Amino acid sequence: MEFQDVVRRRRMVREFTDEPVSDESVRRIMRNALRGPSAGYSQGQAFLVLRGEETASFYGSLSHLWTYDTVKTAPVVVVAFAVKDAYLDRYAEPDKGWTDRSEDRWPVPFWYVDTGMAVLLVLQTAVDEGLGAVYFGIGADDFDRVRAEFGVPDTHVPIGAIAIGHGAEQDASPGGSPRTRRRRPFDDAVRFGRW
Ligand SMILES: Cc1cc2nc3c(=O)[nH]c(=O)nc-3n(C[C@H](O)[C@H](O)[C@H](O)COP(=O)(O)O)c2cc1C
């Protein structure tokens, strides 16, 4: 698929058919996820790929589902994690020199920024594979339960999950925000030279 078509067609899909997702598609999606940029090449991103019954265990570990119930039928769930320590360690190296490992140095925590970039690669590669996907948040109250359920280290913050499958929606999800909000006008969001 042309890159421009991937960008244009990508939207959150919240209803799926029962068609399985091939292992090749999953592997390509995840390989691409690891090709995103990261500050200092810290690469503090990690992903838990869940399939079949594992996805039910994931949903079972959530006290609140921050998206539609229909999402639960997607055959694949990828939980994306941000690993702050990877950044603090990397920036304590001689070429960066922040040996105090202070979090005050990070007004914008790049571990979240970079994991968000990786998530977009997951969403875009899903489109390129002819699939649909939705990213949704995980409540802070559920972080420990999700980690415990799958043996994920405490250093890993689950910034959200991506459900992936064959989409069964023709248009934006019913009730989804794009149904009631317009895309922001280009000239409002983008200024050239001066605000
Ligand atoms: C940081 C972030 C958090 C989001 N959280 C949720 C969520 O918890 N549940 C959900 O169904 N969609 C969630 N979305 C999807 C947005 O609602 C969606 O991206 C937005 O309405 C624009 O629609 P589109 O992505 O289909 O173009 C989230 C998106 C982002 C970037």
mmCIF file with all atom_site columns, C-alpha atoms and ligand atoms in Angstrom:
data_model
loop_
_atom_site.group_PDB
_atom_site.id
_atom_site.type_symbol
_atom_site.label_atom_id
_atom_site.label_alt_id
_atom_site.label_comp_id
_atom_site.label_asym_id
_atom_site.label_entity_id
_atom_site.label_seq_id
_atom_site.pdbx_PDB_ins_code
_atom_site.Cartn_x
_atom_site.Cartn_y
_atom_site.Cartn_z
_atom_site.occupancy
_atom_site.B_iso_or_equiv
_atom_site.pdbx_formal_charge
_atom_site.auth_seq_id
_atom_site.auth_comp_id
_atom_site.auth_asym_id
_atom_site.auth_atom_id
_atom_site.pdbx_PDB_model_num
ATOM   1   C CA  . MET A 1 1   ? 0.000   0.000   0.000  1.00 0.00 ? 1   MET A CA  1
ATOM   2   C CA  . GLU A 1 2   ? 1.202   3.520   -0.738 1.00 0.00 ? 2   GLU A CA  1
ATOM   3   C CA  . PHE A 1 3   ? 2.420   5.283   2.405  1.00 0.00 ? 3   PHE A CA  1
ATOM   4   C CA  . GLN A 1 4   ? -0.026  8.140   1.835  1.00 0.00 ? 4   GLN A CA  1
ATOM   5   C CA  . ASP A 1 5   ? -2.898  5.633   1.739  1.00 0.00 ? 5   ASP A CA  1
ATOM   6   C CA  . VAL A 1 6   ? -1.716  4.068   5.007  1.00 0.00 ? 6   VAL A CA  1
ATOM   7   C CA  . VAL A 1 7   ? -1.740  7.480   6.670  1.00 0.00 ? 7   VAL A CA  1
ATOM   8   C CA  . ARG A 1 8   ? -5.091  8.457   5.197  1.00 0.00 ? 8   ARG A CA  1
ATOM   9   C CA  . ARG A 1 9   ? -6.840  5.161   5.911  1.00 0.00 ? 9   ARG A CA  1
ATOM   10  C CA  . ARG A 1 10  ? -5.622  4.717   9.459  1.00 0.00 ? 10  ARG A CA  1
ATOM   11  C CA  . ARG A 1 11  ? -8.323  5.219   12.000 1.00 0.00 ? 11  ARG A CA  1
ATOM   12  C CA  . MET A 1 12  ? -9.278  3.431   15.185 1.00 0.00 ? 12  MET A CA  1
ATOM   13  C CA  . VAL A 1 13  ? -11.292 0.270   14.486 1.00 0.00 ? 13  VAL A CA  1
ATOM   14  C CA  . ARG A 1 14  ? -13.390 -1.055  17.369 1.00 0.00 ? 14  ARG A CA  1
ATOM   15  C CA  . GLU A 1 15  ? -15.235 -3.977  15.800 1.00 0.00 ? 15  GLU A CA  1
ATOM   16  C CA  . PHE A 1 16  ? -13.646 -7.048  14.256 1.00 0.00 ? 16  PHE A CA  1
ATOM   17  C CA  . THR A 1 17  ? -14.547 -10.163 12.269 1.00 0.00 ? 17  THR A CA  1
ATOM   18  C CA  . ASP A 1 18  ? -13.511 -13.574 13.626 1.00 0.00 ? 18  ASP A CA  1
ATOM   19  C CA  . GLU A 1 19  ? -10.901 -14.028 10.887 1.00 0.00 ? 19  GLU A CA  1
ATOM   20  C CA  . PRO A 1 20  ? -7.529  -14.792 12.464 1.00 0.00 ? 20  PRO A CA  1
ATOM   21  C CA  . VAL A 1 21  ? -4.439  -12.626 12.005 1.00 0.00 ? 21  VAL A CA  1
ATOM   22  C CA  . SER A 1 22  ? -1.481  -14.425 10.466 1.00 0.00 ? 22  SER A CA  1
ATOM   23  C CA  . ASP A 1 23  ? 1.755   -14.891 12.387 1.00 0.00 ? 23  ASP A CA  1
ATOM   24  C CA  . GLU A 1 24  ? 3.591   -13.158 9.525  1.00 0.00 ? 24  GLU A CA  1
ATOM   25  C CA  . SER A 1 25  ? 1.440   -10.058 9.937  1.00 0.00 ? 25  SER A CA  1
ATOM   26  C CA  . VAL A 1 26  ? 1.989   -10.027 13.707 1.00 0.00 ? 26  VAL A CA  1
ATOM   27  C CA  . ARG A 1 27  ? 5.737   -10.419 13.299 1.00 0.00 ? 27  ARG A CA  1
ATOM   28  C CA  . ARG A 1 28  ? 5.959   -7.677  10.677 1.00 0.00 ? 28  ARG A CA  1
ATOM   29  C CA  . ILE A 1 29  ? 3.883   -5.320  12.822 1.00 0.00 ? 29  ILE A CA  1
ATOM   30  C CA  . MET A 1 30  ? 6.175   -5.942  15.784 1.00 0.00 ? 30  MET A CA  1
ATOM   31  C CA  . ARG A 1 31  ? 9.389   -5.674  13.754 1.00 0.00 ? 31  ARG A CA  1
ATOM   32  C CA  . ASN A 1 32  ? 8.217   -2.268  12.548 1.00 0.00 ? 32  ASN A CA  1
ATOM   33  C CA  . ALA A 1 33  ? 7.327   -1.246  16.094 1.00 0.00 ? 33  ALA A CA  1
ATOM   34  C CA  . LEU A 1 34  ? 11.010  -1.586  16.950 1.00 0.00 ? 34  LEU A CA  1
ATOM   35  C CA  . ARG A 1 35  ? 12.079  0.704   14.115 1.00 0.00 ? 35  ARG A CA  1
ATOM   36  C CA  . GLY A 1 36  ? 10.805  3.913   15.662 1.00 0.00 ? 36  GLY A CA  1
ATOM   37  C CA  . PRO A 1 37  ? 13.056  6.699   16.934 1.00 0.00 ? 37  PRO A CA  1
ATOM   38  C CA  . SER A 1 38  ? 14.097  6.909   20.572 1.00 0.00 ? 38  SER A CA  1
ATOM   39  C CA  . ALA A 1 39  ? 15.945  9.582   22.526 1.00 0.00 ? 39  ALA A CA  1
ATOM   40  C CA  . GLY A 1 40  ? 19.640  8.676   22.688 1.00 0.00 ? 40  GLY A CA  1
ATOM   41  C CA  . TYR A 1 41  ? 18.613  5.412   21.039 1.00 0.00 ? 41  TYR A CA  1
ATOM   42  C CA  . SER A 1 42  ? 17.593  4.360   24.532 1.00 0.00 ? 42  SER A CA  1
ATOM   43  C CA  . GLN A 1 43  ? 14.985  1.990   23.107 1.00 0.00 ? 43  GLN A CA  1
ATOM   44  C CA  . GLY A 1 44  ? 13.002  1.817   26.317 1.00 0.00 ? 44  GLY A CA  1
ATOM   45  C CA  . GLN A 1 45  ? 10.031  0.248   24.582 1.00 0.00 ? 45  GLN A CA  1
ATOM   46  C CA  . ALA A 1 46  ? 8.681   -3.239  25.205 1.00 0.00 ? 46  ALA A CA  1
ATOM   47  C CA  . PHE A 1 47  ? 5.667   -5.095  23.918 1.00 0.00 ? 47  PHE A CA  1
ATOM   48  C CA  . LEU A 1 48  ? 3.620   -8.006  25.170 1.00 0.00 ? 48  LEU A CA  1
ATOM   49  C CA  . VAL A 1 49  ? 1.846   -9.771  22.294 1.00 0.00 ? 49  VAL A CA  1
ATOM   50  C CA  . LEU A 1 50  ? -1.254  -11.712 23.355 1.00 0.00 ? 50  LEU A CA  1
ATOM   51  C CA  . ARG A 1 51  ? -3.332  -14.053 21.224 1.00 0.00 ? 51  ARG A CA  1
ATOM   52  C CA  . GLY A 1 52  ? -6.343  -16.303 21.673 1.00 0.00 ? 52  GLY A CA  1
ATOM   53  C CA  . GLU A 1 53  ? -7.136  -17.069 25.315 1.00 0.00 ? 53  GLU A CA  1
ATOM   54  C CA  . GLU A 1 54  ? -4.337  -14.774 26.445 1.00 0.00 ? 54  GLU A CA  1
ATOM   55  C CA  . THR A 1 55  ? -6.397  -11.793 25.313 1.00 0.00 ? 55  THR A CA  1
ATOM   56  C CA  . ALA A 1 56  ? -9.261  -12.931 27.595 1.00 0.00 ? 56  ALA A CA  1
ATOM   57  C CA  . SER A 1 57  ? -6.812  -13.051 30.525 1.00 0.00 ? 57  SER A CA  1
ATOM   58  C CA  . PHE A 1 58  ? -5.735  -9.527  29.657 1.00 0.00 ? 58  PHE A CA  1
ATOM   59  C CA  . TYR A 1 59  ? -9.285  -8.201  29.642 1.00 0.00 ? 59  TYR A CA  1
ATOM   60  C CA  . GLY A 1 60  ? -9.949  -10.159 32.842 1.00 0.00 ? 60  GLY A CA  1
ATOM   61  C CA  . SER A 1 61  ? -7.167  -8.235  34.558 1.00 0.00 ? 61  SER A CA  1
ATOM   62  C CA  . LEU A 1 62  ? -8.772  -4.854  33.803 1.00 0.00 ? 62  LEU A CA  1
ATOM   63  C CA  . SER A 1 63  ? -11.202 -3.314  36.291 1.00 0.00 ? 63  SER A CA  1
ATOM   64  C CA  . HIS A 1 64  ? -12.299 -0.862  33.614 1.00 0.00 ? 64  HIS A CA  1
ATOM   65  C CA  . LEU A 1 65  ? -12.163 -1.175  29.825 1.00 0.00 ? 65  LEU A CA  1
ATOM   66  C CA  . TRP A 1 66  ? -11.387 2.166   28.254 1.00 0.00 ? 66  TRP A CA  1
ATOM   67  C CA  . THR A 1 67  ? -12.956 1.285   24.953 1.00 0.00 ? 67  THR A CA  1
ATOM   68  C CA  . TYR A 1 68  ? -15.886 -0.612  23.443 1.00 0.00 ? 68  TYR A CA  1
ATOM   69  C CA  . ASP A 1 69  ? -16.715 -4.160  24.535 1.00 0.00 ? 69  ASP A CA  1
ATOM   70  C CA  . THR A 1 70  ? -16.647 -5.234  20.873 1.00 0.00 ? 70  THR A CA  1
ATOM   71  C CA  . VAL A 1 71  ? -12.879 -4.743  20.892 1.00 0.00 ? 71  VAL A CA  1
ATOM   72  C CA  . LYS A 1 72  ? -12.536 -7.906  22.992 1.00 0.00 ? 72  LYS A CA  1
ATOM   73  C CA  . THR A 1 73  ? -13.099 -10.138 19.946 1.00 0.00 ? 73  THR A CA  1
ATOM   74  C CA  . ALA A 1 74  ? -9.924  -8.933  18.220 1.00 0.00 ? 74  ALA A CA  1
ATOM   75  C CA  . PRO A 1 75  ? -7.581  -11.936 17.946 1.00 0.00 ? 75  PRO A CA  1
ATOM   76  C CA  . VAL A 1 76  ? -4.459  -9.996  18.898 1.00 0.00 ? 76  VAL A CA  1
ATOM   77  C CA  . VAL A 1 77  ? -3.674  -7.549  21.691 1.00 0.00 ? 77  VAL A CA  1
ATOM   78  C CA  . VAL A 1 78  ? -0.345  -5.794  22.000 1.00 0.00 ? 78  VAL A CA  1
ATOM   79  C CA  . VAL A 1 79  ? 0.387   -4.125  25.343 1.00 0.00 ? 79  VAL A CA  1
ATOM   80  C CA  . ALA A 1 80  ? 2.958   -1.353  24.939 1.00 0.00 ? 80  ALA A CA  1
ATOM   81  C CA  . PHE A 1 81  ? 5.316   -0.526  27.790 1.00 0.00 ? 81  PHE A CA  1
ATOM   82  C CA  . ALA A 1 82  ? 7.575   2.443   28.495 1.00 0.00 ? 82  ALA A CA  1
ATOM   83  C CA  . VAL A 1 83  ? 10.764  1.709   30.446 1.00 0.00 ? 83  VAL A CA  1
ATOM   84  C CA  . LYS A 1 84  ? 12.029  4.876   32.130 1.00 0.00 ? 84  LYS A CA  1
ATOM   85  C CA  . ASP A 1 85  ? 15.156  3.209   33.521 1.00 0.00 ? 85  ASP A CA  1
ATOM   86  C CA  . ALA A 1 86  ? 16.436  2.550   30.005 1.00 0.00 ? 86  ALA A CA  1
ATOM   87  C CA  . TYR A 1 87  ? 16.540  6.346   29.500 1.00 0.00 ? 87  TYR A CA  1
ATOM   88  C CA  . LEU A 1 88  ? 18.028  7.200   32.891 1.00 0.00 ? 88  LEU A CA  1
ATOM   89  C CA  . ASP A 1 89  ? 20.728  4.537   32.319 1.00 0.00 ? 89  ASP A CA  1
ATOM   90  C CA  . ARG A 1 90  ? 21.433  5.635   28.755 1.00 0.00 ? 90  ARG A CA  1
ATOM   91  C CA  . TYR A 1 91  ? 21.698  9.333   29.659 1.00 0.00 ? 91  TYR A CA  1
ATOM   92  C CA  . ALA A 1 92  ? 24.078  8.523   32.534 1.00 0.00 ? 92  ALA A CA  1
ATOM   93  C CA  . GLU A 1 93  ? 26.575  7.244   29.938 1.00 0.00 ? 93  GLU A CA  1
ATOM   94  C CA  . PRO A 1 94  ? 29.639  9.432   29.239 1.00 0.00 ? 94  PRO A CA  1
ATOM   95  C CA  . ASP A 1 95  ? 28.389  10.972  25.961 1.00 0.00 ? 95  ASP A CA  1
ATOM   96  C CA  . LYS A 1 96  ? 25.258  12.293  27.739 1.00 0.00 ? 96  LYS A CA  1
ATOM   97  C CA  . GLY A 1 97  ? 26.657  12.719  31.247 1.00 0.00 ? 97  GLY A CA  1
ATOM   98  C CA  . TRP A 1 98  ? 23.489  12.954  33.356 1.00 0.00 ? 98  TRP A CA  1
ATOM   99  C CA  . THR A 1 99  ? 24.987  10.742  36.044 1.00 0.00 ? 99  THR A CA  1
ATOM   100 C CA  . ASP A 1 100 ? 22.532  11.947  38.715 1.00 0.00 ? 100 ASP A CA  1
ATOM   101 C CA  . ARG A 1 101 ? 19.776  10.074  36.837 1.00 0.00 ? 101 ARG A CA  1
ATOM   102 C CA  . SER A 1 102 ? 17.421  12.860  37.913 1.00 0.00 ? 102 SER A CA  1
ATOM   103 C CA  . GLU A 1 103 ? 13.920  12.776  36.488 1.00 0.00 ? 103 GLU A CA  1
ATOM   104 C CA  . ASP A 1 104 ? 13.838  16.591  36.787 1.00 0.00 ? 104 ASP A CA  1
ATOM   105 C CA  . ARG A 1 105 ? 15.882  16.645  33.596 1.00 0.00 ? 105 ARG A CA  1
ATOM   106 C CA  . TRP A 1 106 ? 12.925  15.262  31.692 1.00 0.00 ? 106 TRP A CA  1
ATOM   107 C CA  . PRO A 1 107 ? 10.134  17.921  31.529 1.00 0.00 ? 107 PRO A CA  1
ATOM   108 C CA  . VAL A 1 108 ? 8.862   15.886  28.601 1.00 0.00 ? 108 VAL A CA  1
ATOM   109 C CA  . PRO A 1 109 ? 9.390   12.219  29.536 1.00 0.00 ? 109 PRO A CA  1
ATOM   110 C CA  . PHE A 1 110 ? 10.795  10.835  26.313 1.00 0.00 ? 110 PHE A CA  1
ATOM   111 C CA  . TRP A 1 111 ? 10.073  7.251   27.381 1.00 0.00 ? 111 TRP A CA  1
ATOM   112 C CA  . TYR A 1 112 ? 6.375   7.996   26.840 1.00 0.00 ? 112 TYR A CA  1
ATOM   113 C CA  . VAL A 1 113 ? 6.991   10.011  23.676 1.00 0.00 ? 113 VAL A CA  1
ATOM   114 C CA  . ASP A 1 114 ? 8.989   7.205   22.098 1.00 0.00 ? 114 ASP A CA  1
ATOM   115 C CA  . THR A 1 115 ? 6.522   4.502   23.079 1.00 0.00 ? 115 THR A CA  1
ATOM   116 C CA  . GLY A 1 116 ? 3.776   6.583   21.483 1.00 0.00 ? 116 GLY A CA  1
ATOM   117 C CA  . MET A 1 117 ? 5.803   6.732   18.285 1.00 0.00 ? 117 MET A CA  1
ATOM   118 C CA  . ALA A 1 118 ? 6.179   2.962   18.351 1.00 0.00 ? 118 ALA A CA  1
ATOM   119 C CA  . VAL A 1 119 ? 2.438   2.567   18.843 1.00 0.00 ? 119 VAL A CA  1
ATOM   120 C CA  . LEU A 1 120 ? 1.806   4.615   15.703 1.00 0.00 ? 120 LEU A CA  1
ATOM   121 C CA  . LEU A 1 121 ? 4.076   2.235   13.786 1.00 0.00 ? 121 LEU A CA  1
ATOM   122 C CA  . VAL A 1 122 ? 1.950   -0.654  15.062 1.00 0.00 ? 122 VAL A CA  1
ATOM   123 C CA  . LEU A 1 123 ? -1.250  1.105   13.960 1.00 0.00 ? 123 LEU A CA  1
ATOM   124 C CA  . GLN A 1 124 ? 0.145   2.030   10.552 1.00 0.00 ? 124 GLN A CA  1
ATOM   125 C CA  . THR A 1 125 ? 1.637   -1.392  9.850  1.00 0.00 ? 125 THR A CA  1
ATOM   126 C CA  . ALA A 1 126 ? -1.699  -2.977  10.753 1.00 0.00 ? 126 ALA A CA  1
ATOM   127 C CA  . VAL A 1 127 ? -3.323  -0.840  8.045  1.00 0.00 ? 127 VAL A CA  1
ATOM   128 C CA  . ASP A 1 128 ? -0.602  -1.819  5.585  1.00 0.00 ? 128 ASP A CA  1
ATOM   129 C CA  . GLU A 1 129 ? -1.354  -5.478  6.392  1.00 0.00 ? 129 GLU A CA  1
ATOM   130 C CA  . GLY A 1 130 ? -5.037  -4.914  5.567  1.00 0.00 ? 130 GLY A CA  1
ATOM   131 C CA  . LEU A 1 131 ? -5.982  -5.060  9.245  1.00 0.00 ? 131 LEU A CA  1
ATOM   132 C CA  . GLY A 1 132 ? -7.738  -2.757  11.675 1.00 0.00 ? 132 GLY A CA  1
ATOM   133 C CA  . ALA A 1 133 ? -6.545  -1.702  15.109 1.00 0.00 ? 133 ALA A CA  1
ATOM   134 C CA  . VAL A 1 134 ? -7.449  0.475   18.056 1.00 0.00 ? 134 VAL A CA  1
ATOM   135 C CA  . TYR A 1 135 ? -5.221  1.897   20.759 1.00 0.00 ? 135 TYR A CA  1
ATOM   136 C CA  . PHE A 1 136 ? -6.808  2.310   24.168 1.00 0.00 ? 136 PHE A CA  1
ATOM   137 C CA  . GLY A 1 137 ? -5.575  3.346   27.576 1.00 0.00 ? 137 GLY A CA  1
ATOM   138 C CA  . ILE A 1 138 ? -5.119  1.202   30.660 1.00 0.00 ? 138 ILE A CA  1
ATOM   139 C CA  . GLY A 1 139 ? -6.161  2.647   34.014 1.00 0.00 ? 139 GLY A CA  1
ATOM   140 C CA  . ALA A 1 140 ? -3.349  3.269   36.501 1.00 0.00 ? 140 ALA A CA  1
ATOM   141 C CA  . ASP A 1 141 ? -5.233  1.091   39.020 1.00 0.00 ? 141 ASP A CA  1
ATOM   142 C CA  . ASP A 1 142 ? -4.763  -1.853  36.677 1.00 0.00 ? 142 ASP A CA  1
ATOM   143 C CA  . PHE A 1 143 ? -1.023  -1.532  35.993 1.00 0.00 ? 143 PHE A CA  1
ATOM   144 C CA  . ASP A 1 144 ? -0.024  -3.959  38.760 1.00 0.00 ? 144 ASP A CA  1
ATOM   145 C CA  . ARG A 1 145 ? -2.667  -6.521  37.834 1.00 0.00 ? 145 ARG A CA  1
ATOM   146 C CA  . VAL A 1 146 ? -1.701  -6.516  34.153 1.00 0.00 ? 146 VAL A CA  1
ATOM   147 C CA  . ARG A 1 147 ? 1.984   -6.872  35.041 1.00 0.00 ? 147 ARG A CA  1
ATOM   148 C CA  . ALA A 1 148 ? 1.310   -9.651  37.554 1.00 0.00 ? 148 ALA A CA  1
ATOM   149 C CA  . GLU A 1 149 ? -0.928  -11.594 35.155 1.00 0.00 ? 149 GLU A CA  1
ATOM   150 C CA  . PHE A 1 150 ? 1.847   -11.864 32.574 1.00 0.00 ? 150 PHE A CA  1
ATOM   151 C CA  . GLY A 1 151 ? 5.020   -11.660 34.668 1.00 0.00 ? 151 GLY A CA  1
ATOM   152 C CA  . VAL A 1 152 ? 6.015   -8.206  33.408 1.00 0.00 ? 152 VAL A CA  1
ATOM   153 C CA  . PRO A 1 153 ? 8.691   -6.389  35.493 1.00 0.00 ? 153 PRO A CA  1
ATOM   154 C CA  . ASP A 1 154 ? 7.599   -3.430  37.647 1.00 0.00 ? 154 ASP A CA  1
ATOM   155 C CA  . THR A 1 155 ? 9.954   -1.168  35.689 1.00 0.00 ? 155 THR A CA  1
ATOM   156 C CA  . HIS A 1 156 ? 7.606   -1.446  32.706 1.00 0.00 ? 156 HIS A CA  1
ATOM   157 C CA  . VAL A 1 157 ? 4.713   1.040   32.593 1.00 0.00 ? 157 VAL A CA  1
ATOM   158 C CA  . PRO A 1 158 ? 1.855   -0.134  30.379 1.00 0.00 ? 158 PRO A CA  1
ATOM   159 C CA  . ILE A 1 159 ? 1.023   2.977   28.373 1.00 0.00 ? 159 ILE A CA  1
ATOM   160 C CA  . GLY A 1 160 ? -1.884  1.269   26.624 1.00 0.00 ? 160 GLY A CA  1
ATOM   161 C CA  . ALA A 1 161 ? -2.992  -1.640  24.491 1.00 0.00 ? 161 ALA A CA  1
ATOM   162 C CA  . ILE A 1 162 ? -3.570  -2.103  20.786 1.00 0.00 ? 162 ILE A CA  1
ATOM   163 C CA  . ALA A 1 163 ? -6.248  -4.566  19.700 1.00 0.00 ? 163 ALA A CA  1
ATOM   164 C CA  . ILE A 1 164 ? -5.624  -5.839  16.162 1.00 0.00 ? 164 ILE A CA  1
ATOM   165 C CA  . GLY A 1 165 ? -7.802  -7.860  13.805 1.00 0.00 ? 165 GLY A CA  1
ATOM   166 C CA  . HIS A 1 166 ? -9.758  -7.757  10.591 1.00 0.00 ? 166 HIS A CA  1
ATOM   167 C CA  . GLY A 1 167 ? -11.951 -4.689  10.833 1.00 0.00 ? 167 GLY A CA  1
ATOM   168 C CA  . ALA A 1 168 ? -15.729 -5.001  10.619 1.00 0.00 ? 168 ALA A CA  1
ATOM   169 C CA  . GLU A 1 169 ? -16.539 -1.278  10.508 1.00 0.00 ? 169 GLU A CA  1
ATOM   170 C CA  . GLN A 1 170 ? -17.069 0.597   7.249  1.00 0.00 ? 170 GLN A CA  1
ATOM   171 C CA  . ASP A 1 171 ? -16.604 4.008   8.774  1.00 0.00 ? 171 ASP A CA  1
ATOM   172 C CA  . ALA A 1 172 ? -15.558 5.673   12.025 1.00 0.00 ? 172 ALA A CA  1
ATOM   173 C CA  . SER A 1 173 ? -16.817 3.725   15.070 1.00 0.00 ? 173 SER A CA  1
ATOM   174 C CA  . PRO A 1 174 ? -20.414 4.596   15.990 1.00 0.00 ? 174 PRO A CA  1
ATOM   175 C CA  . GLY A 1 175 ? -20.187 6.970   18.921 1.00 0.00 ? 175 GLY A CA  1
ATOM   176 C CA  . GLY A 1 176 ? -16.482 7.584   18.300 1.00 0.00 ? 176 GLY A CA  1
ATOM   177 C CA  . SER A 1 177 ? -15.188 11.140  18.666 1.00 0.00 ? 177 SER A CA  1
ATOM   178 C CA  . PRO A 1 178 ? -14.531 11.632  14.902 1.00 0.00 ? 178 PRO A CA  1
ATOM   179 C CA  . ARG A 1 179 ? -18.308 11.288  14.403 1.00 0.00 ? 179 ARG A CA  1
ATOM   180 C CA  . THR A 1 180 ? -18.947 14.426  16.410 1.00 0.00 ? 180 THR A CA  1
ATOM   181 C CA  . ARG A 1 181 ? -15.722 16.397  16.018 1.00 0.00 ? 181 ARG A CA  1
ATOM   182 C CA  . ARG A 1 182 ? -14.175 17.727  12.841 1.00 0.00 ? 182 ARG A CA  1
ATOM   183 C CA  . ARG A 1 183 ? -10.535 17.406  11.901 1.00 0.00 ? 183 ARG A CA  1
ATOM   184 C CA  . ARG A 1 184 ? -8.812  20.600  13.003 1.00 0.00 ? 184 ARG A CA  1
ATOM   185 C CA  . PRO A 1 185 ? -8.260  22.975  10.082 1.00 0.00 ? 185 PRO A CA  1
ATOM   186 C CA  . PHE A 1 186 ? -4.725  22.826  8.721  1.00 0.00 ? 186 PHE A CA  1
ATOM   187 C CA  . ASP A 1 187 ? -4.108  26.577  9.129  1.00 0.00 ? 187 ASP A CA  1
ATOM   188 C CA  . ASP A 1 188 ? -5.231  26.451  12.742 1.00 0.00 ? 188 ASP A CA  1
ATOM   189 C CA  . ALA A 1 189 ? -2.827  23.677  13.739 1.00 0.00 ? 189 ALA A CA  1
ATOM   190 C CA  . VAL A 1 190 ? 0.093   24.476  11.446 1.00 0.00 ? 190 VAL A CA  1
ATOM   191 C CA  . ARG A 1 191 ? 1.743   27.878  11.251 1.00 0.00 ? 191 ARG A CA  1
ATOM   192 C CA  . PHE A 1 192 ? 4.677   28.717  9.039  1.00 0.00 ? 192 PHE A CA  1
ATOM   193 C CA  . GLY A 1 193 ? 7.429   31.028  10.218 1.00 0.00 ? 193 GLY A CA  1
ATOM   194 C CA  . ARG A 1 194 ? 5.536   32.720  13.067 1.00 0.00 ? 194 ARG A CA  1
ATOM   195 C CA  . TRP A 1 195 ? 2.506   31.964  15.238 1.00 0.00 ? 195 TRP A CA  1
HETATM 196 C C1  . LIG B 2 .   ? -3.239  8.849   23.685 1.00 0.00 ? 1   LIG B C1  1
HETATM 197 C C2  . LIG B 2 .   ? -4.525  8.290   23.112 1.00 0.00 ? 1   LIG B C2  1
HETATM 198 C C3  . LIG B 2 .   ? -5.429  7.680   23.952 1.00 0.00 ? 1   LIG B C3  1
HETATM 199 C C4  . LIG B 2 .   ? -6.593  7.120   23.437 1.00 0.00 ? 1   LIG B C4  1
HETATM 200 N N1  . LIG B 2 .   ? -7.409  6.430   24.265 1.00 0.00 ? 1   LIG B N1  1
HETATM 201 C C5  . LIG B 2 .   ? -8.434  5.754   23.740 1.00 0.00 ? 1   LIG B C5  1
HETATM 202 C C6  . LIG B 2 .   ? -9.183  4.871   24.562 1.00 0.00 ? 1   LIG B C6  1
HETATM 203 O O1  . LIG B 2 .   ? -8.890  4.702   25.743 1.00 0.00 ? 1   LIG B O1  1
HETATM 204 N N2  . LIG B 2 .   ? -10.223 4.210   23.996 1.00 0.00 ? 1   LIG B N2  1
HETATM 205 C C7  . LIG B 2 .   ? -10.525 4.333   22.675 1.00 0.00 ? 1   LIG B C7  1
HETATM 206 O O2  . LIG B 2 .   ? -11.458 3.659   22.224 1.00 0.00 ? 1   LIG B O2  1
HETATM 207 N N3  . LIG B 2 .   ? -9.835  5.170   21.863 1.00 0.00 ? 1   LIG B N3  1
HETATM 208 C C8  . LIG B 2 .   ? -8.792  5.864   22.365 1.00 0.00 ? 1   LIG B C8  1
HETATM 209 N N4  . LIG B 2 .   ? -8.042  6.685   21.554 1.00 0.00 ? 1   LIG B N4  1
HETATM 210 C C9  . LIG B 2 .   ? -8.432  6.885   20.155 1.00 0.00 ? 1   LIG B C9  1
HETATM 211 C C10 . LIG B 2 .   ? -8.938  8.308   19.857 1.00 0.00 ? 1   LIG B C10 1
HETATM 212 O O3  . LIG B 2 .   ? -10.248 8.453   20.322 1.00 0.00 ? 1   LIG B O3  1
HETATM 213 C C11 . LIG B 2 .   ? -8.857  8.530   18.348 1.00 0.00 ? 1   LIG B C11 1
HETATM 214 O O4  . LIG B 2 .   ? -7.515  8.437   17.937 1.00 0.00 ? 1   LIG B O4  1
HETATM 215 C C12 . LIG B 2 .   ? -9.415  9.893   17.927 1.00 0.00 ? 1   LIG B C12 1
HETATM 216 O O5  . LIG B 2 .   ? -10.781 9.991   18.223 1.00 0.00 ? 1   LIG B O5  1
HETATM 217 C C13 . LIG B 2 .   ? -9.221  10.135  16.429 1.00 0.00 ? 1   LIG B C13 1
HETATM 218 O O6  . LIG B 2 .   ? -9.810  9.070   15.701 1.00 0.00 ? 1   LIG B O6  1
HETATM 219 P P1  . LIG B 2 .   ? -8.955  8.194   14.674 1.00 0.00 ? 1   LIG B P1  1
HETATM 220 O O7  . LIG B 2 .   ? -7.723  7.712   15.369 1.00 0.00 ? 1   LIG B O7  1
HETATM 221 O O8  . LIG B 2 .   ? -9.889  7.088   14.285 1.00 0.00 ? 1   LIG B O8  1
HETATM 222 O O9  . LIG B 2 .   ? -8.597  9.087   13.527 1.00 0.00 ? 1   LIG B O9  1
HETATM 223 C C14 . LIG B 2 .   ? -6.884  7.241   22.048 1.00 0.00 ? 1   LIG B C14 1
HETATM 224 C C15 . LIG B 2 .   ? -5.964  7.880   21.213 1.00 0.00 ? 1   LIG B C15 1
HETATM 225 C C16 . LIG B 2 .   ? -4.789  8.373   21.729 1.00 0.00 ? 1   LIG B C16 1
HETATM 226 C C17 . LIG B 2 .   ? -3.784  9.001   20.789 1.00 0.00 ? 1   LIG B C17 1
#
